[in-house]
CSV table of C-alpha atoms and ligand atoms in Angstrom, one decimal:
chain,number,residue,atom,x,y,z
A,22,MET,CA,85.0,116.2,77.8
A,23,GLN,CA,88.2,118.1,78.3
A,24,ARG,CA,90.3,118.3,75.1
A,25,ILE,CA,94.0,118.9,74.9
A,26,ASP,CA,95.2,119.7,71.3
A,27,ALA,CA,98.5,118.5,69.8
A,28,PRO,CA,100.2,117.5,73.1
A,29,SER,CA,103.5,115.7,73.3
A,30,LEU,CA,103.2,112.2,74.8
A,31,LYS,CA,106.4,113.0,76.9
A,32,SER,CA,104.5,114.0,80.0
A,33,TYR,CA,101.7,111.4,79.5
A,34,THR,CA,103.9,108.2,79.4
A,35,THR,CA,106.4,107.1,81.9
A,36,PHE,CA,109.1,106.4,79.2
A,37,GLY,CA,109.1,110.2,78.6
A,38,ILE,CA,109.4,109.8,74.8
A,39,ASP,CA,108.7,113.1,73.0
A,40,VAL,CA,106.2,112.4,70.2
A,41,PRO,CA,103.2,114.4,69.3
A,42,VAL,CA,99.6,113.1,69.1
A,43,ARG,CA,96.6,114.8,67.5
A,44,ALA,CA,94.7,115.3,70.7
A,45,ILE,CA,93.9,113.9,74.1
A,46,LEU,CA,90.3,113.7,75.3
A,47,VAL,CA,89.7,113.1,79.0
A,48,ALA,CA,86.7,110.8,79.7
A,49,THR,CA,85.3,111.3,83.3
A,50,SER,CA,82.2,109.2,82.9
A,51,VAL,CA,80.9,106.1,81.0
A,52,ALA,CA,78.7,108.5,79.1
A,53,ASP,CA,81.8,110.3,77.8
A,54,VAL,CA,83.2,107.0,76.6
A,55,VAL,CA,80.0,106.0,74.8
A,56,GLN,CA,79.7,109.5,73.3
A,57,HIS,CA,83.3,109.3,72.0
A,58,VAL,CA,82.7,105.9,70.4
A,59,HIS,CA,79.7,107.1,68.6
A,60,THR,CA,81.5,110.3,67.4
A,61,ALA,CA,84.5,108.3,66.2
A,62,ARG,CA,82.1,105.9,64.3
A,63,SER,CA,80.3,108.7,62.5
A,64,ALA,CA,83.5,110.4,61.4
A,65,PRO,CA,86.0,107.6,61.3
A,66,GLN,CA,89.3,108.5,62.9
A,67,PRO,CA,92.0,106.5,64.6
A,68,TRP,CA,92.0,106.6,68.4
A,69,ARG,CA,93.3,104.6,71.4
A,70,VAL,CA,92.8,104.4,75.1
A,71,LEU,CA,95.4,106.0,77.4
A,72,GLY,CA,95.6,105.2,81.1
A,73,GLY,CA,98.6,106.3,83.1
A,74,GLY,CA,101.0,105.6,80.2
A,75,SER,CA,103.2,103.3,82.2
A,76,ASN,CA,103.2,100.4,79.8
A,77,ILE,CA,103.5,102.1,76.4
A,78,LEU,CA,106.4,102.8,74.0
A,79,PRO,CA,105.5,105.3,71.2
A,80,THR,CA,107.9,104.8,68.3
A,81,ARG,CA,106.8,107.6,65.9
A,82,PRO,CA,104.6,110.7,65.8
A,83,LEU,CA,101.0,109.5,66.0
A,84,ASP,CA,98.2,111.2,64.1
A,85,ILE,CA,95.6,109.8,66.4
A,86,THR,CA,93.4,110.9,69.3
A,87,LEU,CA,93.8,109.4,72.7
A,88,LEU,CA,90.9,108.8,75.1
A,89,ARG,CA,92.4,109.2,78.6
A,90,MET,CA,90.7,107.5,81.4
A,91,GLY,CA,89.5,109.9,84.1
A,92,ILE,CA,86.6,107.9,85.5
A,93,GLY,CA,86.9,108.0,89.3
A,94,GLY,CA,85.1,106.4,92.3
A,95,VAL,CA,85.7,103.6,94.8
A,96,ALA,CA,82.5,102.1,96.3
A,97,ILE,CA,81.6,98.9,98.2
A,98,VAL,CA,78.8,97.3,96.2
A,99,ASP,CA,78.3,94.0,98.1
A,100,ARG,CA,79.3,92.3,101.3
A,101,GLY,CA,79.7,88.7,102.4
A,102,PRO,CA,80.8,86.9,105.6
A,103,ASP,CA,84.5,87.5,104.9
A,104,TRP,CA,84.6,89.7,101.8
A,105,VAL,CA,83.5,92.9,100.3
A,106,ASP,CA,83.0,93.7,96.6
A,107,VAL,CA,84.5,97.0,95.6
A,108,ALA,CA,83.7,98.8,92.3
A,109,VAL,CA,86.5,101.0,91.1
A,110,GLY,CA,86.5,103.5,88.3
A,111,ALA,CA,88.9,102.9,85.4
A,112,GLY,CA,90.7,106.2,86.0
A,113,VAL,CA,91.5,105.6,89.6
A,114,GLY,CA,95.3,105.2,90.2
A,115,TRP,CA,96.1,101.6,90.9
A,116,HIS,CA,98.3,102.4,93.9
A,117,ASP,CA,95.6,104.7,95.3
A,118,PHE,CA,93.2,101.8,95.2
A,119,VAL,CA,95.6,99.5,96.9
A,120,THR,CA,96.3,102.1,99.6
A,121,TRP,CA,92.5,102.5,100.1
A,122,ALA,CA,92.1,98.8,100.5
A,123,VAL,CA,94.9,98.4,103.0
A,124,GLU,CA,93.7,101.5,105.0
A,125,HIS,CA,90.2,99.8,105.3
A,126,GLY,CA,91.7,96.5,106.3
A,127,TYR,CA,90.7,94.7,103.1
A,128,GLY,CA,93.2,92.2,101.8
A,129,GLY,CA,94.2,90.7,98.5
A,130,VAL,CA,96.0,93.5,96.6
A,131,GLU,CA,98.7,94.6,99.1
A,132,ASN,CA,101.5,92.7,97.2
A,133,LEU,CA,100.6,94.9,94.2
A,134,ALA,CA,101.4,98.2,95.9
A,135,LEU,CA,103.2,100.9,94.0
A,136,ILE,CA,102.5,99.5,90.5
A,137,PRO,CA,102.0,102.6,88.4
A,138,GLY,CA,99.0,103.2,86.2
A,139,THR,CA,95.2,103.0,86.4
A,140,VAL,CA,92.7,100.4,87.6
A,141,GLY,CA,91.2,100.2,84.1
A,142,ALA,CA,94.5,99.0,82.7
A,143,ALA,CA,95.1,96.4,85.4
A,144,PRO,CA,93.1,93.6,83.7
A,145,MET,CA,94.9,94.3,80.3
A,146,GLN,CA,98.1,92.4,81.3
A,147,ASN,CA,96.7,91.0,84.5
A,148,ILE,CA,99.2,92.9,86.5
A,149,GLY,CA,101.3,91.0,89.0
A,150,ALA,CA,104.0,91.2,91.5
A,151,TYR,CA,105.5,89.2,94.4
A,152,GLY,CA,103.4,86.1,93.7
A,153,VAL,CA,100.0,87.8,93.3
A,154,GLU,CA,98.1,88.8,90.1
A,155,GLN,CA,95.1,91.0,90.0
A,156,GLU,CA,93.0,88.1,88.8
A,157,ARG,CA,93.1,86.7,92.4
A,158,CYS,CA,90.6,89.4,93.4
A,159,PHE,CA,89.0,90.2,90.1
A,160,ARG,CA,85.2,89.7,89.9
A,161,SER,CA,84.1,91.5,86.7
A,162,CYS,CA,84.7,94.6,84.7
A,163,THR,CA,82.4,97.0,82.8
A,164,VAL,CA,83.3,97.7,79.3
A,165,VAL,CA,82.2,99.8,76.3
A,166,ASP,CA,82.4,98.0,73.0
A,167,THR,CA,84.4,100.2,70.6
A,168,ALA,CA,82.5,98.9,67.5
A,169,THR,CA,78.9,99.6,68.9
A,170,GLY,CA,79.2,101.8,71.9
A,171,GLU,CA,77.2,99.3,73.9
A,172,GLU,CA,78.0,98.8,77.6
A,173,ARG,CA,78.3,95.4,79.2
A,174,THR,CA,79.9,93.4,82.0
A,175,MET,CA,82.6,90.8,81.5
A,176,ASP,CA,83.2,88.1,84.1
A,177,LYS,CA,86.6,86.5,85.0
A,178,ALA,CA,86.3,83.5,82.6
A,179,GLU,CA,85.6,85.8,79.7
A,180,CYS,CA,88.7,87.9,80.4
A,181,ARG,CA,90.9,84.8,79.9
A,182,PHE,CA,93.6,85.9,82.3
A,183,GLY,CA,97.1,84.4,82.0
A,184,TYR,CA,100.6,85.2,83.0
A,185,ARG,CA,100.7,89.0,82.1
A,186,GLU,CA,98.0,88.2,79.6
A,187,SER,CA,94.3,88.7,79.0
A,188,ILE,CA,91.8,88.7,76.2
A,189,PHE,CA,92.2,92.5,76.1
A,190,LYS,CA,95.8,92.2,75.1
A,191,ARG,CA,95.3,89.4,72.5
A,192,GLU,CA,92.0,88.4,70.7
A,193,ALA,CA,90.1,91.5,71.8
A,194,SER,CA,92.9,94.0,71.5
A,195,GLY,CA,91.2,97.4,70.8
A,196,CYS,CA,87.7,96.0,71.0
A,197,TYR,CA,86.8,97.4,74.5
A,198,VAL,CA,87.3,100.4,76.7
A,199,ILE,CA,87.3,99.1,80.3
A,200,THR,CA,85.4,101.7,82.3
A,201,GLY,CA,85.5,100.0,85.8
A,202,VAL,CA,86.5,96.9,87.7
A,203,THR,CA,85.0,95.1,90.6
A,204,TYR,CA,87.4,93.4,93.0
A,205,ARG,CA,86.5,91.0,95.8
A,206,LEU,CA,88.7,91.8,98.8
A,207,ARG,CA,89.0,89.8,102.0
A,208,THR,CA,88.1,91.0,105.5
A,209,GLU,CA,90.1,88.1,106.9
A,210,PRO,CA,93.1,88.4,104.6
A,211,VAL,CA,95.6,85.6,103.8
A,212,ILE,CA,99.2,86.9,103.7
A,213,ASP,CA,101.5,85.9,100.7
A,214,MET,CA,105.2,86.0,101.6
A,215,SER,CA,106.3,83.6,98.9
A,216,TYR,CA,108.9,86.1,97.5
A,217,ALA,CA,112.3,86.3,99.3
A,218,ASP,CA,112.5,90.1,99.0
A,219,VAL,CA,109.2,90.6,100.8
A,220,ARG,CA,110.1,88.1,103.6
A,221,GLN,CA,113.5,89.6,104.1
A,222,GLN,CA,112.1,93.1,104.3
A,223,LEU,CA,109.5,92.0,106.9
A,224,VAL,CA,112.3,90.5,109.0
A,225,ALA,CA,114.3,93.7,108.6
A,226,ASP,CA,111.2,95.7,109.7
A,227,GLY,CA,110.9,93.4,112.8
A,228,CYS,CA,107.5,92.0,111.7
A,229,THR,CA,107.1,88.4,113.1
A,230,GLU,CA,103.4,88.2,112.5
A,231,PRO,CA,102.8,90.6,109.6
A,232,ASP,CA,99.4,91.9,108.6
A,233,ILE,CA,98.4,93.4,105.2
A,234,ALA,CA,99.7,96.9,106.2
A,235,ASP,CA,103.1,95.4,107.0
A,236,VAL,CA,103.3,93.6,103.7
A,237,TYR,CA,102.2,96.8,101.9
A,238,ARG,CA,104.9,98.8,103.6
A,239,ALA,CA,107.5,96.1,102.9
A,240,VAL,CA,106.6,96.0,99.1
A,241,VAL,CA,106.8,99.8,98.9
A,242,THR,CA,110.2,99.8,100.6
A,243,VAL,CA,111.6,97.0,98.3
A,244,ARG,CA,110.2,98.6,95.1
A,245,ARG,CA,111.6,102.0,96.0
A,246,ARG,CA,115.0,100.5,96.6
A,247,LYS,CA,115.1,98.3,93.5
A,248,LEU,CA,113.2,100.0,90.8
A,249,PRO,CA,114.0,103.2,88.9
A,250,ASP,CA,111.4,106.0,89.6
A,251,PRO,CA,110.0,107.0,86.2
A,252,ALA,CA,109.7,110.6,87.4
A,253,ILE,CA,113.5,110.6,87.5
A,254,LEU,CA,114.5,108.0,84.9
A,255,GLY,CA,112.0,107.3,82.1
A,256,ASN,CA,111.0,103.6,81.8
A,257,ALA,CA,107.9,101.4,81.5
A,258,GLY,CA,108.9,98.7,84.0
A,259,SER,CA,109.8,95.3,82.7
A,260,PHE,CA,110.3,95.5,79.0
A,261,PHE,CA,110.2,91.7,78.4
A,262,LYS,CA,108.0,89.0,79.9
A,263,ASN,CA,109.6,86.1,81.7
A,264,PRO,CA,109.5,83.1,79.3
A,265,VAL,CA,107.5,80.1,80.4
A,266,VAL,CA,108.9,77.0,78.7
A,267,ASP,CA,108.3,73.2,78.7
A,268,THR,CA,110.1,71.1,81.3
A,269,ALA,CA,112.3,69.5,78.6
A,270,VAL,CA,113.5,73.0,77.4
A,271,ALA,CA,114.2,74.0,81.0
A,272,ALA,CA,116.1,70.8,81.7
A,273,ALA,CA,118.2,71.2,78.5
A,274,LEU,CA,119.0,74.8,79.6
A,275,ARG,CA,120.0,73.6,83.1
A,276,GLU,CA,122.5,71.2,81.5
A,277,ARG,CA,124.3,74.1,79.9
A,278,PHE,CA,123.7,76.7,82.6
A,279,PRO,CA,123.3,74.8,86.0
A,280,ASP,CA,122.7,78.1,87.9
A,281,VAL,CA,119.7,79.2,85.8
A,282,PRO,CA,116.8,79.9,88.3
A,283,CYS,CA,113.7,77.9,87.4
A,284,PHE,CA,110.2,78.4,88.8
A,285,GLU,CA,107.7,75.6,88.3
A,286,GLN,CA,104.2,76.9,87.4
A,287,ALA,CA,100.9,75.4,88.4
A,288,ASP,CA,100.5,73.9,84.9
A,289,GLY,CA,103.8,72.1,85.2
A,290,ARG,CA,105.7,74.4,82.8
A,291,VAL,CA,108.7,76.4,84.0
A,292,LYS,CA,109.2,80.1,84.3
A,293,LEU,CA,112.7,81.5,83.6
A,294,PRO,CA,113.6,85.0,84.8
A,295,ALA,CA,114.3,87.0,81.7
A,296,ALA,CA,116.4,89.4,83.8
A,297,TRP,CA,118.8,86.5,84.6
A,298,LEU,CA,119.1,85.6,80.9
A,299,ILE,CA,119.8,89.2,79.9
A,300,ASP,CA,122.1,90.0,82.9
A,301,ARG,CA,124.3,87.0,82.3
A,302,ARG,CA,125.1,88.3,78.8
A,303,GLY,CA,126.4,91.5,80.3
A,304,TRP,CA,123.7,93.9,79.2
A,305,LYS,CA,123.2,95.8,82.4
A,306,GLY,CA,124.2,99.5,81.9
A,307,ARG,CA,124.7,99.1,78.2
A,308,ARG,CA,123.5,102.0,76.1
A,309,MET,CA,122.3,102.5,72.5
A,310,GLY,CA,121.5,106.1,71.5
A,311,GLY,CA,119.5,107.7,74.3
A,312,ALA,CA,118.3,104.3,75.7
A,313,ALA,CA,120.0,101.9,78.1
A,314,VAL,CA,119.5,98.8,80.2
A,315,HIS,CA,119.1,99.9,83.8
A,316,ALA,CA,122.3,99.4,85.7
A,317,ASN,CA,120.6,97.4,88.5
A,318,GLN,CA,117.7,95.7,86.8
A,319,ALA,CA,118.3,94.0,83.4
A,320,LEU,CA,114.6,93.8,82.5
A,321,VAL,CA,114.0,97.5,82.6
A,322,LEU,CA,115.0,99.7,79.7
A,323,VAL,CA,115.5,103.3,80.5
A,324,ASN,CA,115.5,106.7,78.8
A,325,VAL,CA,118.8,108.1,79.8
A,326,ASP,CA,119.1,111.0,77.3
A,327,HIS,CA,116.2,112.1,75.1
A,328,ALA,CA,115.7,108.6,73.8
A,329,THR,CA,113.5,108.1,70.8
A,330,GLY,CA,111.2,105.1,70.5
A,331,ALA,CA,113.6,103.8,67.8
A,332,ASP,CA,116.5,103.9,70.2
A,333,VAL,CA,114.6,101.8,72.7
A,334,MET,CA,113.4,99.4,70.0
A,335,ALA,CA,117.0,99.0,68.6
A,336,LEU,CA,118.3,98.1,72.1
A,337,ALA,CA,115.4,95.7,72.7
A,338,ASP,CA,115.9,94.0,69.3
A,339,ALA,CA,119.6,93.6,70.1
A,340,ILE,CA,118.8,92.0,73.4
A,341,VAL,CA,116.2,89.6,71.9
A,342,ALA,CA,118.7,88.5,69.2
A,343,ASP,CA,121.5,87.9,71.7
A,344,VAL,CA,119.3,86.0,74.1
A,345,ALA,CA,117.9,83.9,71.2
A,346,ASP,CA,121.5,83.1,70.0
A,347,THR,CA,122.7,82.2,73.4
A,348,TYR,CA,119.8,80.3,75.0
A,349,GLY,CA,117.5,79.5,72.0
A,350,ILE,CA,114.7,81.4,73.8
A,351,VAL,CA,112.9,84.2,72.1
A,352,LEU,CA,111.9,86.9,74.6
A,353,GLU,CA,108.4,88.5,74.2
A,354,ARG,CA,107.9,92.2,74.8
A,355,GLU,CA,105.6,93.1,77.7
A,356,VAL,CA,105.4,96.8,76.9
A,357,ASN,CA,102.8,97.9,74.3
A,358,ILE,CA,104.5,99.3,71.2
A,359,TRP,CA,102.6,102.2,69.7
A,360,ASP,CA,103.7,102.5,66.0
B,8,FAD,P1,98.8,102.5,79.9
B,8,FAD,O1,100.3,102.4,79.8
B,8,FAD,O2,98.2,103.8,79.7
B,8,FAD,O3,98.1,101.5,78.8
B,8,FAD,C1,98.6,100.2,78.6
B,8,FAD,C2,97.7,99.5,77.5
B,8,FAD,O4,96.4,99.3,78.0
B,8,FAD,C3,97.5,100.4,76.3
B,8,FAD,O5,97.5,99.5,75.2
B,8,FAD,C4,96.2,101.1,76.5
B,8,FAD,O6,95.6,101.4,75.3
B,8,FAD,C5,95.4,100.0,77.3
B,8,FAD,N1,94.5,100.6,78.2
B,8,FAD,C6,94.8,101.4,79.3
B,8,FAD,N2,93.6,101.6,80.0
B,8,FAD,C7,92.6,101.0,79.3
B,8,FAD,C8,91.2,100.9,79.6
B,8,FAD,N3,90.6,101.5,80.6
B,8,FAD,N4,90.5,100.1,78.7
B,8,FAD,C9,91.1,99.5,77.7
B,8,FAD,N5,92.4,99.5,77.4
B,8,FAD,C10,93.2,100.3,78.2
B,8,FAD,N6,103.3,95.8,85.7
B,8,FAD,C11,103.0,94.7,86.4
B,8,FAD,O7,102.2,93.8,86.0
B,8,FAD,N7,103.7,94.5,87.6
B,8,FAD,C12,104.5,95.3,88.1
B,8,FAD,O8,105.1,95.1,89.2
B,8,FAD,C13,104.8,96.5,87.4
B,8,FAD,N8,105.7,97.4,87.8
B,8,FAD,C14,106.0,98.5,87.1
B,8,FAD,C15,107.0,99.4,87.6
B,8,FAD,C16,107.3,100.6,86.9
B,8,FAD,C17,108.3,101.5,87.4
B,8,FAD,C18,106.6,100.8,85.7
B,8,FAD,C19,106.9,102.1,84.9
B,8,FAD,C20,105.7,100.0,85.2
B,8,FAD,C21,105.4,98.8,85.9
B,8,FAD,N9,104.4,97.9,85.4
B,8,FAD,C22,104.1,96.7,86.1
B,8,FAD,C23,103.7,98.1,84.1
B,8,FAD,C24,102.5,99.0,84.2
B,8,FAD,O9,102.5,99.8,85.4
B,8,FAD,C25,101.2,98.2,84.2
B,8,FAD,O10,101.1,97.5,83.0
B,8,FAD,C26,99.9,99.1,84.3
B,8,FAD,O11,98.8,98.3,84.5
B,8,FAD,C27,99.7,100.0,83.1
B,8,FAD,O12,98.7,100.9,83.5
B,8,FAD,P2,98.5,102.3,82.7
B,8,FAD,O13,97.2,102.9,83.2
B,8,FAD,O14,99.7,103.1,82.8
B,8,FAD,O15,98.3,101.8,81.2
B,9,NAP,P1,112.6,89.5,92.0
B,9,NAP,O1,111.8,89.4,93.2
B,9,NAP,O2,114.1,89.8,92.1
B,9,NAP,O3,112.5,88.1,91.2
B,9,NAP,C1,113.2,87.9,90.0
B,9,NAP,C2,112.4,87.0,89.1
B,9,NAP,O4,112.2,85.7,89.7
B,9,NAP,C3,111.1,87.6,88.8
B,9,NAP,O5,110.9,87.6,87.5
B,9,NAP,C4,110.1,86.7,89.5
B,9,NAP,O6,109.0,86.3,88.6
B,9,NAP,C5,110.8,85.4,89.8
B,9,NAP,N1,110.6,85.0,91.2
B,9,NAP,C6,111.2,85.4,92.3
B,9,NAP,N2,110.8,84.7,93.4
B,9,NAP,C7,109.8,83.8,92.9
B,9,NAP,C8,109.0,82.9,93.6
B,9,NAP,N3,109.0,82.7,94.9
B,9,NAP,N4,108.1,82.2,92.8
B,9,NAP,C9,108.0,82.4,91.5
B,9,NAP,N5,108.8,83.3,90.8
B,9,NAP,C10,109.7,84.0,91.5
B,9,NAP,O7,111.9,90.5,90.9
B,9,NAP,P2,112.0,92.1,90.8
B,9,NAP,O8,112.5,92.4,89.5
B,9,NAP,O9,112.6,92.7,92.0
B,9,NAP,O10,110.4,92.4,90.8
B,9,NAP,C11,109.6,92.1,91.9
B,9,NAP,C12,108.2,91.8,91.5
B,9,NAP,O11,107.6,93.0,90.9
B,9,NAP,C13,108.1,90.7,90.5
B,9,NAP,O12,107.0,89.9,90.8
B,9,NAP,C14,108.0,91.4,89.2
B,9,NAP,O13,107.2,90.7,88.2
B,9,NAP,C15,107.2,92.7,89.6
B,9,NAP,N6,107.6,93.8,88.7
B,9,NAP,C16,107.0,93.8,87.5
B,9,NAP,C17,107.3,94.8,86.6
B,9,NAP,C18,106.6,94.9,85.3
B,9,NAP,O14,106.7,96.0,84.6
B,9,NAP,N7,105.9,93.9,84.9
B,9,NAP,C19,108.3,95.8,86.9
B,9,NAP,C20,108.9,95.7,88.2
B,9,NAP,C21,108.6,94.7,89.1
B,9,NAP,P3,107.7,87.2,88.4
B,9,NAP,O15,108.2,88.4,87.6
B,9,NAP,O16,106.8,86.4,87.6
B,9,NAP,O17,107.1,87.6,89.7
């Protein structure tokens, strides 16, 4: 396993926060992961898994080792009348996998184009965008148990996916290293154009009967236009989750704020866009220390000038308090805080 001693996390996370860690080990096989778990058990030392670092905020120097996912490989492992099952290594870039799928004419993940990070992290928060979540295509994942070093397969039910949620983020946090994921992709894809931005871009592109490649291109165009590029402006995407509330809560809010957008969920509850709640309070562009709310996207906190994790947390806490005071809704963080 490749070992990098005392690196700064600055170039390993998209927030670009400059904190040191003890070491980074790069696992390129399942055997590397198993070996690491056994070594860490025999000489106990704190460690965590690192993917592409696009959903992490480190808040202080961390005297820990990071196991970075470098397991590659994309392979068709089964076929049916209108589907293929594709096994993907945890270290494969998510967008690279989506691009591979679209290039081969396999549908299901095209709305998830350009999401940063690795395939191994995708089940963690059940990544989603433009009306599609990875669970739509998820079949199973292979994991290594961090307590025993044993390998096993987990099916979809066991992963307990929810809205930006899974067992890996909650009950089983830190219990497994995901080493690979198998997705079932469609050879006769169904297009999802439920989001206005995608529909409008397809119209602008002159696509009257879009295929998955058209949707992929539209999503890439919209995302490049709307979202800050972490290579230029450090960020970890949406800092907060959209709150999902009971209908009574949504109705009461609508009484006070008739223009609040409400999206009814399959379970009857109502999703409120956190960006709207924050934006309406005038947070866009506001700065605390080296951190700021992005000028065009109120959900994204950005590193404008050598921000520390504490700067970002102070800004996030001020937003949470203001939103709670104004609307009576407590925003939950989506980004993983490493403290
Ligand atoms: P990391 O940030 O490295 O890790 C995240 C967490 O998962 C950590 O706790 C880590 O320990 C754990 N982890 C990582 N890999 C594994 C593994 N193999 N096994 C076990 N645990 C693991 N998210 C969305 O859902 N939708 C979006 O549209 C979206 N857009 C984004 C846009 C931008 C510009 C950015 C910066 C982020 C965006 N995100 C989005 C968030 C982020 O890209 C996803 O959460 C992504 O899945 C994180 O992957 P990663 O490899 O970078 O994980
Ligand atoms: P958008 O399309 O402007 O939509 C604003 C908000 O309204 C989003 O929160 C979205 O919820 C919701 N929404 C819009 N149309 C909807 C519909 N037809 N049905 C249900 N909900 C709807 O959002 P955006 O900021 O430009 O982001 C585009 C997509 O990329 C979104 O899906 C967003 O989640 C995803 N994204 C995620 C991250 C991240 O880090 N998690 C970062 C950037 C973008 P949802 O968020 O639930 O979709």
